[in-house]
Short mmCIF file of C-alpha atoms and ligand atoms in Angstrom, two decimals:
data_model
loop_
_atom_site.label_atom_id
_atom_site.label_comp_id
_atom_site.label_asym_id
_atom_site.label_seq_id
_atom_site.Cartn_x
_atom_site.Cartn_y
_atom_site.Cartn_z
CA UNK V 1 -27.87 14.06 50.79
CA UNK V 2 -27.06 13.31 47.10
CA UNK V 3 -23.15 12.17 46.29
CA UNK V 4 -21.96 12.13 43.44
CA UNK V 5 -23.29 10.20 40.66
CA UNK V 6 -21.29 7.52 39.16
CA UNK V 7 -23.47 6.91 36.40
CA UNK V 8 -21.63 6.06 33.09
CA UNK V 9 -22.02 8.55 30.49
CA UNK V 10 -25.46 7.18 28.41
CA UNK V 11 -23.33 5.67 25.53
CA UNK V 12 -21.76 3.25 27.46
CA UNK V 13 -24.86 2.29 29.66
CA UNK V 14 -26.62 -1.12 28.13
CA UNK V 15 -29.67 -0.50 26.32
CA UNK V 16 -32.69 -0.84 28.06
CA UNK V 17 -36.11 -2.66 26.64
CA UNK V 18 -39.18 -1.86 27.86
CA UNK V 19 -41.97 -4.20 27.44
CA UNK V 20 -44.91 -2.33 25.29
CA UNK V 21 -47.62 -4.63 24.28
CA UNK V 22 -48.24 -8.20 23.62
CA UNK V 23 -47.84 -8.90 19.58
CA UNK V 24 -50.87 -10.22 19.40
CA UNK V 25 -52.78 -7.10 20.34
CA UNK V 26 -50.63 -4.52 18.23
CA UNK V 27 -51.11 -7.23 15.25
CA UNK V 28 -54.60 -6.91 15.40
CA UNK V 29 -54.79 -3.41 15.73
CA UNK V 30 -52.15 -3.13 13.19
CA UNK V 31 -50.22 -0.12 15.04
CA UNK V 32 -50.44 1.45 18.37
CA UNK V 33 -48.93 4.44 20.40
CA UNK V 34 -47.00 4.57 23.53
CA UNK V 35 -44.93 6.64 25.81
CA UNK V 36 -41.96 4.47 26.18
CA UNK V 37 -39.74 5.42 29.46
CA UNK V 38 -42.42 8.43 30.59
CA UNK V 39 -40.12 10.77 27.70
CA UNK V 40 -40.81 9.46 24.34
CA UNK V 41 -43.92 9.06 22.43
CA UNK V 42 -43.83 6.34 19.99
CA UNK V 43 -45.84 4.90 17.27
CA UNK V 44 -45.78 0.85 16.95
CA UNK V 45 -46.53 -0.54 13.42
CA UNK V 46 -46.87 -4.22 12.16
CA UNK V 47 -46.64 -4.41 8.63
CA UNK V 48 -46.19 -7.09 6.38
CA UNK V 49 -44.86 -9.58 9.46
CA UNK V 50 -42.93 -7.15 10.67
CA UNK V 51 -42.79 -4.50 13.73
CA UNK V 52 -41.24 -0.85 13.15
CA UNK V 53 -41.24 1.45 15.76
CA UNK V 54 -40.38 5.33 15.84
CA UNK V 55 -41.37 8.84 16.63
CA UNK V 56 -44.85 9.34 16.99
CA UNK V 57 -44.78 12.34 15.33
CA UNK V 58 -43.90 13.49 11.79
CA UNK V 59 -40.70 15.48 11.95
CA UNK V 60 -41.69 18.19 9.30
CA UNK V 61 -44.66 19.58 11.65
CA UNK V 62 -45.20 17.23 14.56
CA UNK V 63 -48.08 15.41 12.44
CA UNK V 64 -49.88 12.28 13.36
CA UNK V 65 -47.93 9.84 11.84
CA UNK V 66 -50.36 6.79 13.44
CA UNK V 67 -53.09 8.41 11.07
CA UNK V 68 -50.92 7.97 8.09
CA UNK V 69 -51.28 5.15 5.01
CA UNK V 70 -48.53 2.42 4.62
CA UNK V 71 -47.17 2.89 0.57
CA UNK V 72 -44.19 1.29 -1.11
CA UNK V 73 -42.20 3.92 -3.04
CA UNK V 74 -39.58 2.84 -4.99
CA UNK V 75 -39.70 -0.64 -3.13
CA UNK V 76 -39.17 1.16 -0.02
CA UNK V 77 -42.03 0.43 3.05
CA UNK V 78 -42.86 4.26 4.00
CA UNK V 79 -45.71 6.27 6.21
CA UNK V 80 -47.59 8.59 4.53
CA UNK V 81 -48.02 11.73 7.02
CA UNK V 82 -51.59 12.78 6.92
CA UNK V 83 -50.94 16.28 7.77
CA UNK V 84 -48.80 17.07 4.36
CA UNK V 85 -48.21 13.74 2.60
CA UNK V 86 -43.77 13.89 3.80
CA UNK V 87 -42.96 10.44 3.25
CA UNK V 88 -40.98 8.53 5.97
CA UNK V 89 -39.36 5.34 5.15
CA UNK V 90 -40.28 2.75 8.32
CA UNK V 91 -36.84 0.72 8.26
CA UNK V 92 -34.77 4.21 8.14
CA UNK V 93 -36.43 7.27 8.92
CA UNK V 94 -35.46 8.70 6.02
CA UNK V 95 -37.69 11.58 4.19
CA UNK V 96 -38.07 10.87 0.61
CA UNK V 97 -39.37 13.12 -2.02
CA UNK V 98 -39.23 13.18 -5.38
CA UNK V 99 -37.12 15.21 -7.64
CA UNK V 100 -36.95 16.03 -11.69
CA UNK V 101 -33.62 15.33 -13.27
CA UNK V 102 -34.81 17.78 -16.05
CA UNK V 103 -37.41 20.25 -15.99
CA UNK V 104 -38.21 20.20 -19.56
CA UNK V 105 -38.29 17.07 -20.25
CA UNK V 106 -41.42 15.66 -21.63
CA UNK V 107 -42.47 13.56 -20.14
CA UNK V 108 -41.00 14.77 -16.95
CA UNK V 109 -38.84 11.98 -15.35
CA UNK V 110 -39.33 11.98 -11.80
CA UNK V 111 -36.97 10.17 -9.14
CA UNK V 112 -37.46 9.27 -5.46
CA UNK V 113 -34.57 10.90 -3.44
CA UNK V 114 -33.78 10.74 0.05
CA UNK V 115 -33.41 13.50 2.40
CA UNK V 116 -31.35 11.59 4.89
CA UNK V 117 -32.60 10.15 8.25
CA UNK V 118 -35.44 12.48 9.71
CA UNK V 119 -37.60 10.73 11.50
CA UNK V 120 -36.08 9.05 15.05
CA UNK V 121 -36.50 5.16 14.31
CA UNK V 122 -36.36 2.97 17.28
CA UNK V 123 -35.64 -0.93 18.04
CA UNK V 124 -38.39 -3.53 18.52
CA UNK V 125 -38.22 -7.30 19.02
CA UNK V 126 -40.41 -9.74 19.97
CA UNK V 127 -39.68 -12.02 22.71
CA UNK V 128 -42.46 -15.11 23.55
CA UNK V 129 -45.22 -12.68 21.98
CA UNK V 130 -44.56 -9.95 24.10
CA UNK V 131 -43.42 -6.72 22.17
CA UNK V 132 -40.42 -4.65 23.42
CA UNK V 133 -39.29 -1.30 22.80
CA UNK V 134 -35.82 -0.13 23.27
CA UNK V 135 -35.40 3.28 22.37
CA UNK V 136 -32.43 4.67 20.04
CA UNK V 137 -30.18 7.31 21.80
CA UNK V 138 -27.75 8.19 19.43
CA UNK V 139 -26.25 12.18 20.29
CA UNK V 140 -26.81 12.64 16.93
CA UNK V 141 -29.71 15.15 16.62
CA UNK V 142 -32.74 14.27 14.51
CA UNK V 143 -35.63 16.31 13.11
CA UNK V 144 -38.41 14.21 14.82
CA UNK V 145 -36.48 15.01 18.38
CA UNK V 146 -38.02 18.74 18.12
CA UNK V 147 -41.50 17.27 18.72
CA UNK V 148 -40.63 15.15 21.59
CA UNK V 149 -39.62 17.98 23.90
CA UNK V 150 -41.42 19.11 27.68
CA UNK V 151 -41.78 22.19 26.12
CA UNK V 152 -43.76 21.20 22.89
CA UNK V 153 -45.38 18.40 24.91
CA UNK V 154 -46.80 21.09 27.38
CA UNK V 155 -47.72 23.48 24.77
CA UNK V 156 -49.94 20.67 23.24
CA UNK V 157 -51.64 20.05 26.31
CA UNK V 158 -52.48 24.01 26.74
CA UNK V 159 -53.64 24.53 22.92
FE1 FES E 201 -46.03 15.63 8.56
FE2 FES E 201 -46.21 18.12 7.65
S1 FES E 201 -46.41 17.41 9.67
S2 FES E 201 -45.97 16.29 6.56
#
């Protein structure tokens, strides 16, 4: 019989890594997807010398975010969601979009702005070219977390 669990509430538990890939695989592919911890499905991108990891899919819809382009906007590194074009910034998360100071302006002045963090972004290292994920579980709820559910994961697998 079960007692009582003494498990520390998750904040205070150390992070845990789980080993994902070796670097030089996901560097030749150039990103990669993976269900980290059998709960999270996450897309793996090098870009530029650098490995960003996050929610495989795009928080506005559930999109395929490993179909999407790489663009700099407004010298920010961001994925380009192939479903409808939401921009995701790959350090952050954060939905950009742009917005016009003044309508009637000519010409109209357009400026990136930032939605805030949307899009659940998760920690990778590298450690002797093997590629680790460790995945971010902050309380705080974000967009992406909608599309990571049993419930949405199931209803995929039935459409
Ligand atoms: Fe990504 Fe709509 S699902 S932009």
């Amino acid at each position: 019989s079960q007692t009582s669990s003494s498990s520390p509430p998750s904040s205070s538990r150390p992070p845990v890594s789980h080993f994902i890939g070796k670097k030089d695989d996901i560097v030749k592919a150039g990103r990669m997807t993976t269900m980290v911890n059998g709960c999270r499905d996450i897309l793996v991108l090098y870009h530029q010398g650098q490995l960003h990891a996050m929610d495989m899919r795009c928080y506005h819809s559930g999109g395929a975010l490993q179909y999407g382009d790489i663009e700099e906007l407004n010298g920010r590194l961001c994925i380009v969601c192939p479903w409808h074009k939401y921009k995701i910034t790959l350090a952050e998360g954060e939905g950009l979009y742009q917005a016009v100071d003044d309508p009637t302006a000519k010409p109209l002045r357009k400026y990136w702005r930032s939605k805030g963090v949307r899009q659940r972004i998760h920690n990778v290292t590298e450690v002797n070219g093997n590629v680790y994920v460790t995945l971010n579980d902050s309380n705080e709820a974000i967009e992406s977390d909608v599309y990571q559910t049993e419930r949405y994961r199931t209803g995929l697998l039935k459409a």
